[in-house]
GROMACS .gro file of C-alpha atoms in nm:
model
  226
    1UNK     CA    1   2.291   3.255  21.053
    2UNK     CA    2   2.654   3.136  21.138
    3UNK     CA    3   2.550   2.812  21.318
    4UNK     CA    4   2.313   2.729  20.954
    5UNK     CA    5   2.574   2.854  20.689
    6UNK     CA    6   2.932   2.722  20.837
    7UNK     CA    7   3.024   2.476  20.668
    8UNK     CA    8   2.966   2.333  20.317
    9UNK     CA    9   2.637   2.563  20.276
   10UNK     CA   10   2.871   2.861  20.254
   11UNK     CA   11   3.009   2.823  19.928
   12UNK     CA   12   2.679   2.733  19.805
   13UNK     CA   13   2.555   3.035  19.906
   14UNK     CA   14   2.836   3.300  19.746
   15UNK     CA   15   2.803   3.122  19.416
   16UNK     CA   16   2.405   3.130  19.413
   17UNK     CA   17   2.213   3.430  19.218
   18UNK     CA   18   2.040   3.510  19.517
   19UNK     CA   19   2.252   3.361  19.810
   20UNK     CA   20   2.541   3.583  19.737
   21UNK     CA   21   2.332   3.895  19.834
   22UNK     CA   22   2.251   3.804  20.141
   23UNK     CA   23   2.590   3.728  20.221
   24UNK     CA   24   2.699   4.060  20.088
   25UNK     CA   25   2.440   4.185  20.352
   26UNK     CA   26   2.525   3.988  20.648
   27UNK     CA   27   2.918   4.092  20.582
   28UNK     CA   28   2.756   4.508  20.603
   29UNK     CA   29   2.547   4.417  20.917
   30UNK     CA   30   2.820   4.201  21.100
   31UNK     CA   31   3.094   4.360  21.332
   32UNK     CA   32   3.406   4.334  21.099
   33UNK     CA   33   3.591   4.142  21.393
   34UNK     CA   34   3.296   3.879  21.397
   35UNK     CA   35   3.335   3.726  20.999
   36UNK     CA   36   3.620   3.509  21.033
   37UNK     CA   37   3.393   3.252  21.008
   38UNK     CA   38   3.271   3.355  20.694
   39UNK     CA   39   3.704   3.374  20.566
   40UNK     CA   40   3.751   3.042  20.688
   41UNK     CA   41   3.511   2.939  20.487
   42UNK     CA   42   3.687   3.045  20.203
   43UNK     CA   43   4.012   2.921  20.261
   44UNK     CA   44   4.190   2.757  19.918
   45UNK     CA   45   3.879   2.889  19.758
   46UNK     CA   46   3.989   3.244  19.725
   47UNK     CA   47   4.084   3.219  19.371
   48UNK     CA   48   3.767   3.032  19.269
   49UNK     CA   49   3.554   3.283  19.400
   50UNK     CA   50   3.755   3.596  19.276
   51UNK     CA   51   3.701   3.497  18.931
   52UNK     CA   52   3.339   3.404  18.978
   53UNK     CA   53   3.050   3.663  18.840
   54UNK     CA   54   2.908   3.639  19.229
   55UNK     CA   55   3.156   3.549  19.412
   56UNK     CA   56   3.390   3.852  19.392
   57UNK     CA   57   3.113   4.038  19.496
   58UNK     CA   58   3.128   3.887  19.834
   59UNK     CA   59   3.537   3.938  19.838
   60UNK     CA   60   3.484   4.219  19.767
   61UNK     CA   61   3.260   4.356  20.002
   62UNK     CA   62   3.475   4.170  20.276
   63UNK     CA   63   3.772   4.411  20.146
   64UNK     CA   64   3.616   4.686  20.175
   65UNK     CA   65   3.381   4.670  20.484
   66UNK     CA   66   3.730   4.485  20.704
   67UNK     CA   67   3.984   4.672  20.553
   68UNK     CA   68   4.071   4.739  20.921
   69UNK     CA   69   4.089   4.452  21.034
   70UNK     CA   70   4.398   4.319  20.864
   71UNK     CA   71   4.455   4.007  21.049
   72UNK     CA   72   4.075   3.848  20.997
   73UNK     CA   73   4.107   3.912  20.635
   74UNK     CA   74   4.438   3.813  20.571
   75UNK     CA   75   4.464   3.441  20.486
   76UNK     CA   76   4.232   3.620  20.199
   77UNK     CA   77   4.466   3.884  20.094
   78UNK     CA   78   4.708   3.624  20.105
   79UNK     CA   79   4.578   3.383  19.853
   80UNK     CA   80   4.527   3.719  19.655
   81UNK     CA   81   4.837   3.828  19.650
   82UNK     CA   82   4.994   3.463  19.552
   83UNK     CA   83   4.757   3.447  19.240
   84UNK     CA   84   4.766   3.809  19.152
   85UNK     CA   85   4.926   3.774  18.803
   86UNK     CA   86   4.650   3.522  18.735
   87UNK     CA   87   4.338   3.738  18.889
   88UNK     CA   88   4.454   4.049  18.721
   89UNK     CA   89   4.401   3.936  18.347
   90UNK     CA   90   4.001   3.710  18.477
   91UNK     CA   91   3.719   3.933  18.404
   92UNK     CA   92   3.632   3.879  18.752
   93UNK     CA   93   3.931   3.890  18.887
   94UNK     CA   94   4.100   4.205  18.824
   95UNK     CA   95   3.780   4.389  19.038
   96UNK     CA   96   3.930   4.221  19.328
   97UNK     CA   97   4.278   4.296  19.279
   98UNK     CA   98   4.169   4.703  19.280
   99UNK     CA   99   3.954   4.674  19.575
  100UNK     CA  100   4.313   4.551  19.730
  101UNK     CA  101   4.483   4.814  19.599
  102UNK     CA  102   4.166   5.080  19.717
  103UNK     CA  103   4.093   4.943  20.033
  104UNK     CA  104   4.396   4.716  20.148
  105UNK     CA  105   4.733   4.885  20.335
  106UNK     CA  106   5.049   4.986  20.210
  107UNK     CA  107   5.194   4.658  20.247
  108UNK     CA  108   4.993   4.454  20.051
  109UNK     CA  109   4.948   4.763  19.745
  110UNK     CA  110   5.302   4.750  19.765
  111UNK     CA  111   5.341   4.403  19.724
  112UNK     CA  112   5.076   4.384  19.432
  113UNK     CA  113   5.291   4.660  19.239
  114UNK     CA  114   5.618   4.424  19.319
  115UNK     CA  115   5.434   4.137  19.186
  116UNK     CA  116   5.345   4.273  18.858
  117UNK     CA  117   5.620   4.512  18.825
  118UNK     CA  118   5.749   4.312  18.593
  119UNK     CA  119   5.491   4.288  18.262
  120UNK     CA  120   5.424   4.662  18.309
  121UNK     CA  121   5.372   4.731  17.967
  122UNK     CA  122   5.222   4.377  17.898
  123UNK     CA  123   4.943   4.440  18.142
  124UNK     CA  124   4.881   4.777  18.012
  125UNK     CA  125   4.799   4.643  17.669
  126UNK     CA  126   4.556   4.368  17.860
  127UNK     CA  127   4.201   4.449  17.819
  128UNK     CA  128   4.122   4.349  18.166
  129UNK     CA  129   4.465   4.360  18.349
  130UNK     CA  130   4.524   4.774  18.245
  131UNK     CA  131   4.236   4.873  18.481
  132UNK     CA  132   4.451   4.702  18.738
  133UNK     CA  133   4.774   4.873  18.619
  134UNK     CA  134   4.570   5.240  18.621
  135UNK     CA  135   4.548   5.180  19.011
  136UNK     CA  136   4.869   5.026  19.052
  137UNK     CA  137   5.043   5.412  18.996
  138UNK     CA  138   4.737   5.558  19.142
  139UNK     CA  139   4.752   5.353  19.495
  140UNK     CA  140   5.172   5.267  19.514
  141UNK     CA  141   5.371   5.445  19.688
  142UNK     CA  142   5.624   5.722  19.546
  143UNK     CA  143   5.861   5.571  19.473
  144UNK     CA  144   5.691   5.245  19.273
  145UNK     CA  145   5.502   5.531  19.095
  146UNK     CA  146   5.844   5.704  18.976
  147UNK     CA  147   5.985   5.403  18.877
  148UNK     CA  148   5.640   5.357  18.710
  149UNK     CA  149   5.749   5.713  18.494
  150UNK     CA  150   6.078   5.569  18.464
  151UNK     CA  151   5.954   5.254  18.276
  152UNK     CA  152   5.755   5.503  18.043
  153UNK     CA  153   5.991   5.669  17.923
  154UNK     CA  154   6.262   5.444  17.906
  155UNK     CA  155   6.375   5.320  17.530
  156UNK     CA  156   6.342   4.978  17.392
  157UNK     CA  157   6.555   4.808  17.190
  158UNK     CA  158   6.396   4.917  16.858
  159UNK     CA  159   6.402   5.263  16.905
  160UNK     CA  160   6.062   5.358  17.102
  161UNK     CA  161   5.990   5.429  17.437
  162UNK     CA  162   5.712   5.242  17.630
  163UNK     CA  163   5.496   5.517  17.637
  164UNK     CA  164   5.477   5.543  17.250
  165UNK     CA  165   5.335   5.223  17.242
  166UNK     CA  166   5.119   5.267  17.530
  167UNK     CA  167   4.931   5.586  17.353
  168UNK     CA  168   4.868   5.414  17.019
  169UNK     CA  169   4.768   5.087  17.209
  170UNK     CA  170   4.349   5.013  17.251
  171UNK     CA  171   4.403   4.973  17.673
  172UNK     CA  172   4.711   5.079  17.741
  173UNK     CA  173   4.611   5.444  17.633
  174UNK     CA  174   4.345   5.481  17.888
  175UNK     CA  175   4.653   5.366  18.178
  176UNK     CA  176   4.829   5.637  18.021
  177UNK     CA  177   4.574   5.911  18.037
  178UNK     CA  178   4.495   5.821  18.436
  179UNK     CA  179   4.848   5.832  18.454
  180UNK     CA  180   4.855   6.150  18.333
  181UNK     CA  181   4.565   6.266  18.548
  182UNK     CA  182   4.707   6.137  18.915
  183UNK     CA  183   5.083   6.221  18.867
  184UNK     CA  184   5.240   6.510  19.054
  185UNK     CA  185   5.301   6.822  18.847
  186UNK     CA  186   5.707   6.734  18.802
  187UNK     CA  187   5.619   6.405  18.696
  188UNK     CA  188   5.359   6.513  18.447
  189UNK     CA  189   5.591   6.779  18.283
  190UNK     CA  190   5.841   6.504  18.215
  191UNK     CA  191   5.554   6.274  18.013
  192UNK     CA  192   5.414   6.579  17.832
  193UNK     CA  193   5.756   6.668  17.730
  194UNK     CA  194   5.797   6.297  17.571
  195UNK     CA  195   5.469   6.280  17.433
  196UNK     CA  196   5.477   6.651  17.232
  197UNK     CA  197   5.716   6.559  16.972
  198UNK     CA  198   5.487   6.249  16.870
  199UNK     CA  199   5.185   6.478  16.852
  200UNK     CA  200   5.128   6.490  16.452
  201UNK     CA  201   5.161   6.025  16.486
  202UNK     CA  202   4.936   6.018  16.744
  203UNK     CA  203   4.677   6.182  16.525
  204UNK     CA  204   4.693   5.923  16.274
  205UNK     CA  205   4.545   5.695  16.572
  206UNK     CA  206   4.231   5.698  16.711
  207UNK     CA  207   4.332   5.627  17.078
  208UNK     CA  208   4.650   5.862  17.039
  209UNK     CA  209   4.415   6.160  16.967
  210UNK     CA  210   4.250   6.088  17.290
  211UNK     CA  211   4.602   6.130  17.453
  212UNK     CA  212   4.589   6.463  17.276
  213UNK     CA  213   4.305   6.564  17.424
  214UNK     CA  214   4.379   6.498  17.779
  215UNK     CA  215   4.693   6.689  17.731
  216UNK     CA  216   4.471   6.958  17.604
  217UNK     CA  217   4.213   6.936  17.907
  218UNK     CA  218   4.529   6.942  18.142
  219UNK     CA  219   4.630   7.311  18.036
  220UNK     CA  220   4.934   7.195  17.778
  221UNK     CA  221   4.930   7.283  17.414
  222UNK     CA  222   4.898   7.042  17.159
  223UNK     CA  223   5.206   7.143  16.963
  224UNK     CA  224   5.578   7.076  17.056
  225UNK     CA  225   5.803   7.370  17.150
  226UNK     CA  226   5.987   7.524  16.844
   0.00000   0.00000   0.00000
């Protein structure tokens, strides 16, 4: 299979309907250490086939199945990481960005959380990017994911925190309910406290009653503290 696919036919095959399946296979069935010829193969491509509806499929087995093998996969994780504010807001894209931040090791989650540190709350509000974000505080390391809390509750300019717009916001609210469900009991307290004086504004939105609820399912009462 190697001798017949290096080469041009490669490509071909990642980007066909049926091709990319059996390349998906012969990535499960081949010794991690052994695909580097499939990687080279992909080299300045990475992007291209990230935010193609087969070929993340294929980068995205290869993340997952040689997660251990960092040095054959990285000149892929590389070309990941240098487009990652572009591959988190493709359709496509974002899927392979999470399977970094699932599969990949603490360097290169960390560096995905660096990179896109800054649009926090822009890429919250994104309706493909905000999946991204949800593992971004689920998969960084302590202290990205305080500093993650931090941003939430920090005031802007006209008066409201970033997590009052986040609850009332179509995708940002769902980052802020996984949020909710994968921080660590002190951290948690301090977002429940923000969010239970804005309890009777959220209900005048449909996606701030679902923050309600989660609060609810979590053990806290709905009502703010007299």
């Amino acid at each position: 299979y190697q001798r017949r696919v290096h080469g041009g036919h490669m490509m071909r095959c990642v980007i066909d309907q049926n091709g990319n399946h059996v390349v998906q296979k012969c990535i499960e069935r081949i010794s991690p250490q052994n695909v580097g010829f499939i990687v080279q193969s992909f080299a300045g491509s990475v992007v291209q086939l990230a935010q193609h509806a087969y070929g993340c499929r294929v980068i995205q087995r290869i993340l997952e199945y040689c997660a251990c093998y960092e040095d054959v996969i990285a000149p892929i994780l590389d070309e990941i990481l240098e487009n990652v504010q572009v591959l988190v807001c493709d359709q496509y894209g974002n899927y392979v960005v999470q399977h970094v931040l699932i599969n990949g090791r603490a360097t290169y989650q960390q560096a995905i959380v660096n990179r896109l540190w800054n649009d926090f709350l822009g890429l919250s509000q994104h309706k493909f990017a905000s999946n991204v974000v949800e593992k971004m505080f689920q998969y960084g390391s302590l202290e990205q994911r305080n500093g993650m809390i931090a941003e939430l509750l920090k005031t802007r300019p006209d008066g409201a925190s970033t997590l009052q717009l986040m609850m009332k916001d179509q995708f940002a609210n769902y980052v802020v309910q996984k949020i909710l469900d994968n921080a660590d009991e002190n951290q948690r307290r301090q977002l429940v406290e923000h969010i239970k004086p804005h309890v009777q504004s959220l209900r005048r939105y449909t996606y701030g009653k679902h923050i309600i609820t989660r609060i609810e399912k979590l053990g806290f009462s709905r009502q703010p503290h007299s």
